[in-house]
Amino acid sequence: MNNIKGSLILLLTAFIWGTAFVAQTSGAGAVGTFTFNAARSLVGALFLAIVIMIKNVLDKRNDSGRVINTENNSLPQTWPVGAGIICGIVLFAAMTFQQYGISVYPEGVAASGRSGFITATYVVMVSVVSVFLGKKMHWIIGVSVAGCVAGMYLLCMSGGISGIYLGDVLVFLGAICFTIHILVIDKFSSADSMKMSCIQFIVIAIISAFVMMFTENDVTFAGIKAALVPILYAGVLSSGIAYTLQMVGQKYAQPSVASIVMSLESVFAVLAGWVVLGEVLKPREITGCVLVFASVILAQIPGMKKGDKK
């Protein structure tokens, strides 16, 4: 029952993350990359700070009279500043590549769907990188990598080399950074997740705002107002609520199941782009999406067979 509960929570997380690609695509048309990321990260950090304060107030009402950390049933942890800064720098790079990549797709390209599926390749990359970190590579991972490469070819090279967009390359670099981010988070797994997430978004907001001042001279109140809804959606729902739901969901679901459910964000990205923005993928691109998604799921099978739990 707990696994089902966790899966449903993570399904909602995947839905929010997938539909956030539409918000990012819409926001890219109104403000620059660093303006959008600075605003969404600031909103996400403020939201998480409020949640943490409410959580602390509720924790203080324990019968024991002590503040209890509900994450590990111990005394509250300090703010993991160092871990948050490191995660923030890596996630800043990931978000920058992804958002800028989305913004440079030409008109008529299904930016939300393509970027969603390209980003999903981080699941396969995490499995491959783990081999270099000492884990034995299962033969299924090899098949998964081959399927992912074939899917990326169909998705991004419909017109040969000329069919690769700059956006594809940038979003893929973002996926690599997301892979590094996941591995870095794993190193700090003992830290308070919510506090670390709050710090990382503060770091992203500061760096993005600093770069924005030197690279985006066309920042206007009208532009920010036009992108307000996408900023709030990406900030509150994608950065704040979805990250919190991910933490809660992974407490109940097995990691292998969690990865499969969360990889559905790529499917939701395509559906949301189709419904909201009217984006349409060509048959060849759809085939590529199916291969990438199948590879993402296939990459989780070795872990599922072991029944590993975090």
mmCIF file of C-alpha atoms in Angstrom, residues 88-248:
data_model
loop_
_atom_site.group_PDB
_atom_site.id
_atom_site.type_symbol
_atom_site.label_atom_id
_atom_site.label_comp_id
_atom_site.label_asym_id
_atom_site.label_seq_id
_atom_site.Cartn_x
_atom_site.Cartn_y
_atom_site.Cartn_z
ATOM 1 C CA GLY A 88 22.947 25.012 -6.303
ATOM 2 C CA ILE A 89 25.945 25.624 -8.563
ATOM 3 C CA VAL A 90 25.427 22.336 -10.401
ATOM 4 C CA LEU A 91 21.667 22.846 -10.719
ATOM 5 C CA PHE A 92 22.283 26.416 -11.938
ATOM 6 C CA ALA A 93 24.285 25.006 -14.847
ATOM 7 C CA ALA A 94 21.585 22.392 -15.570
ATOM 8 C CA MET A 95 18.729 24.900 -15.491
ATOM 9 C CA THR A 96 20.674 27.433 -17.577
ATOM 10 C CA PHE A 97 21.446 24.960 -20.370
ATOM 11 C CA GLN A 98 17.880 23.655 -20.331
ATOM 12 C CA GLN A 99 16.123 27.031 -20.287
ATOM 13 C CA TYR A 100 18.409 28.647 -22.850
ATOM 14 C CA GLY A 101 18.092 25.579 -25.053
ATOM 15 C CA ILE A 102 14.305 25.850 -24.951
ATOM 16 C CA SER A 103 14.481 29.557 -25.784
ATOM 17 C CA VAL A 104 16.554 29.094 -28.975
ATOM 18 C CA TYR A 105 14.374 26.465 -30.649
ATOM 19 C CA PRO A 106 13.032 27.887 -33.937
ATOM 20 C CA GLU A 107 9.339 28.500 -34.505
ATOM 21 C CA GLY A 108 7.341 25.396 -35.383
ATOM 22 C CA VAL A 109 9.544 23.017 -33.380
ATOM 23 C CA ALA A 110 7.877 21.089 -30.533
ATOM 24 C CA ALA A 111 10.223 22.604 -27.954
ATOM 25 C CA SER A 112 8.390 21.294 -24.863
ATOM 26 C CA GLY A 113 8.223 17.703 -26.112
ATOM 27 C CA ARG A 114 11.773 17.524 -27.494
ATOM 28 C CA SER A 115 13.350 19.115 -24.430
ATOM 29 C CA GLY A 116 11.294 16.900 -22.128
ATOM 30 C CA PHE A 117 12.483 13.678 -23.739
ATOM 31 C CA ILE A 118 16.075 14.818 -24.131
ATOM 32 C CA THR A 119 16.159 15.779 -20.459
ATOM 33 C CA ALA A 120 14.804 12.322 -19.533
ATOM 34 C CA THR A 121 18.023 10.741 -20.823
ATOM 35 C CA TYR A 122 19.628 11.643 -17.487
ATOM 36 C CA VAL A 123 18.060 8.458 -16.090
ATOM 37 C CA VAL A 124 20.145 6.363 -18.483
ATOM 38 C CA MET A 125 23.240 8.473 -17.896
ATOM 39 C CA VAL A 126 22.998 7.986 -14.134
ATOM 40 C CA SER A 127 22.990 4.215 -14.695
ATOM 41 C CA VAL A 128 26.032 4.437 -16.985
ATOM 42 C CA VAL A 129 28.002 6.751 -14.685
ATOM 43 C CA SER A 130 27.361 4.433 -11.742
ATOM 44 C CA VAL A 131 29.426 1.820 -13.609
ATOM 45 C CA PHE A 132 32.456 4.107 -13.502
ATOM 46 C CA LEU A 133 31.844 4.591 -9.796
ATOM 47 C CA GLY A 134 32.386 0.913 -9.126
ATOM 48 C CA LYS A 135 29.016 -0.697 -9.822
ATOM 49 C CA LYS A 136 28.842 -3.678 -12.176
ATOM 50 C CA MET A 137 27.045 -2.889 -15.420
ATOM 51 C CA HIS A 138 24.055 -5.102 -16.200
ATOM 52 C CA TRP A 139 23.623 -6.131 -19.825
ATOM 53 C CA ILE A 140 20.206 -4.474 -19.823
ATOM 54 C CA ILE A 141 21.920 -1.120 -19.252
ATOM 55 C CA GLY A 142 23.904 -1.663 -22.465
ATOM 56 C CA VAL A 143 20.666 -2.300 -24.378
ATOM 57 C CA SER A 144 19.140 0.756 -22.728
ATOM 58 C CA VAL A 145 22.023 2.982 -23.816
ATOM 59 C CA ALA A 146 21.791 1.700 -27.396
ATOM 60 C CA GLY A 147 18.028 2.311 -27.445
ATOM 61 C CA CYS A 148 18.504 5.794 -26.038
ATOM 62 C CA VAL A 149 21.088 6.685 -28.683
ATOM 63 C CA ALA A 150 18.792 5.349 -31.441
ATOM 64 C CA GLY A 151 15.868 7.305 -30.037
ATOM 65 C CA MET A 152 17.920 10.505 -29.816
ATOM 66 C CA TYR A 153 18.959 10.006 -33.448
ATOM 67 C CA LEU A 154 15.355 9.750 -34.619
ATOM 68 C CA LEU A 155 14.257 12.620 -32.388
ATOM 69 C CA CYS A 156 17.043 15.081 -33.139
ATOM 70 C CA MET A 157 18.380 14.092 -36.563
ATOM 71 C CA SER A 158 15.274 13.875 -38.732
ATOM 72 C CA GLY A 159 17.121 15.880 -41.376
ATOM 73 C CA GLY A 160 20.608 14.455 -40.876
ATOM 74 C CA ILE A 161 23.249 16.570 -39.157
ATOM 75 C CA SER A 162 21.369 19.690 -40.221
ATOM 76 C CA GLY A 163 18.344 18.382 -38.287
ATOM 77 C CA ILE A 164 20.082 18.893 -34.957
ATOM 78 C CA TYR A 165 19.053 22.174 -33.377
ATOM 79 C CA LEU A 166 21.221 24.223 -31.059
ATOM 80 C CA GLY A 167 18.433 23.761 -28.525
ATOM 81 C CA ASP A 168 18.888 19.971 -28.678
ATOM 82 C CA VAL A 169 22.596 20.280 -27.857
ATOM 83 C CA LEU A 170 22.025 22.729 -25.004
ATOM 84 C CA VAL A 171 19.197 20.713 -23.449
ATOM 85 C CA PHE A 172 21.365 17.572 -23.670
ATOM 86 C CA LEU A 173 24.177 19.417 -21.861
ATOM 87 C CA GLY A 174 21.545 20.285 -19.271
ATOM 88 C CA ALA A 175 20.675 16.586 -18.942
ATOM 89 C CA ILE A 176 24.362 15.849 -18.267
ATOM 90 C CA CYS A 177 24.346 18.491 -15.530
ATOM 91 C CA PHE A 178 21.150 16.994 -14.073
ATOM 92 C CA THR A 179 22.996 13.666 -13.952
ATOM 93 C CA ILE A 180 25.825 15.283 -11.984
ATOM 94 C CA HIS A 181 23.256 16.957 -9.728
ATOM 95 C CA ILE A 182 21.670 13.611 -8.853
ATOM 96 C CA LEU A 183 25.063 12.098 -8.029
ATOM 97 C CA VAL A 184 25.996 15.116 -5.894
ATOM 98 C CA ILE A 185 22.701 14.920 -3.993
ATOM 99 C CA ASP A 186 23.422 11.242 -3.335
ATOM 100 C CA LYS A 187 26.660 12.267 -1.624
ATOM 101 C CA PHE A 188 24.705 14.539 0.721
ATOM 102 C CA SER A 189 21.828 12.135 1.355
ATOM 103 C CA SER A 190 22.170 12.539 5.124
ATOM 104 C CA ALA A 191 21.476 16.281 4.958
ATOM 105 C CA ASP A 192 18.025 17.805 5.512
ATOM 106 C CA SER A 193 16.551 17.583 1.992
ATOM 107 C CA MET A 194 14.122 20.481 2.270
ATOM 108 C CA LYS A 195 16.669 22.878 3.754
ATOM 109 C CA MET A 196 19.292 21.848 1.215
ATOM 110 C CA SER A 197 16.788 22.399 -1.610
ATOM 111 C CA CYS A 198 15.911 25.848 -0.231
ATOM 112 C CA ILE A 199 19.604 26.837 -0.100
ATOM 113 C CA GLN A 200 20.274 25.570 -3.612
ATOM 114 C CA PHE A 201 17.456 27.699 -5.019
ATOM 115 C CA ILE A 202 18.787 30.753 -3.173
ATOM 116 C CA VAL A 203 22.184 30.093 -4.762
ATOM 117 C CA ILE A 204 20.620 29.728 -8.225
ATOM 118 C CA ALA A 205 18.636 32.950 -7.762
ATOM 119 C CA ILE A 206 21.756 34.901 -6.716
ATOM 120 C CA ILE A 207 23.977 33.592 -9.545
ATOM 121 C CA SER A 208 21.227 34.012 -12.156
ATOM 122 C CA ALA A 209 20.496 37.575 -11.016
ATOM 123 C CA PHE A 210 24.209 38.445 -11.103
ATOM 124 C CA VAL A 211 24.659 37.090 -14.643
ATOM 125 C CA MET A 212 21.369 38.701 -15.711
ATOM 126 C CA MET A 213 22.685 42.175 -14.809
ATOM 127 C CA PHE A 214 25.607 41.788 -17.219
ATOM 128 C CA THR A 215 24.022 39.849 -20.074
ATOM 129 C CA GLU A 216 20.345 40.805 -20.268
ATOM 130 C CA ASN A 217 19.980 44.549 -20.626
ATOM 131 C CA ASP A 218 16.430 44.321 -21.950
ATOM 132 C CA VAL A 219 14.864 43.287 -18.631
ATOM 133 C CA THR A 220 11.601 45.193 -18.198
ATOM 134 C CA PHE A 221 8.724 45.135 -15.768
ATOM 135 C CA ALA A 222 6.388 44.483 -18.699
ATOM 136 C CA GLY A 223 8.400 41.399 -19.680
ATOM 137 C CA ILE A 224 8.391 40.014 -16.135
ATOM 138 C CA LYS A 225 4.658 40.717 -15.879
ATOM 139 C CA ALA A 226 4.064 38.849 -19.141
ATOM 140 C CA ALA A 227 6.007 35.862 -17.804
ATOM 141 C CA LEU A 228 4.502 36.057 -14.296
ATOM 142 C CA VAL A 229 2.249 32.996 -14.619
ATOM 143 C CA PRO A 230 5.035 30.750 -16.046
ATOM 144 C CA ILE A 231 7.423 32.054 -13.354
ATOM 145 C CA LEU A 232 4.951 31.316 -10.555
ATOM 146 C CA TYR A 233 4.146 27.892 -12.006
ATOM 147 C CA ALA A 234 7.803 26.949 -12.387
ATOM 148 C CA GLY A 235 8.705 28.511 -9.033
ATOM 149 C CA VAL A 236 5.910 27.373 -6.728
ATOM 150 C CA LEU A 237 4.778 24.145 -8.388
ATOM 151 C CA SER A 238 7.905 22.827 -10.150
ATOM 152 C CA SER A 239 10.617 24.056 -7.783
ATOM 153 C CA GLY A 240 8.713 24.193 -4.501
ATOM 154 C CA ILE A 241 5.841 21.715 -4.387
ATOM 155 C CA ALA A 242 7.241 19.104 -6.817
ATOM 156 C CA TYR A 243 10.597 18.857 -5.037
ATOM 157 C CA THR A 244 8.749 18.473 -1.719
ATOM 158 C CA LEU A 245 6.438 15.825 -3.180
ATOM 159 C CA GLN A 246 9.479 13.993 -4.551
ATOM 160 C CA MET A 247 10.959 13.777 -1.044
ATOM 161 C CA VAL A 248 7.680 12.506 0.414
#
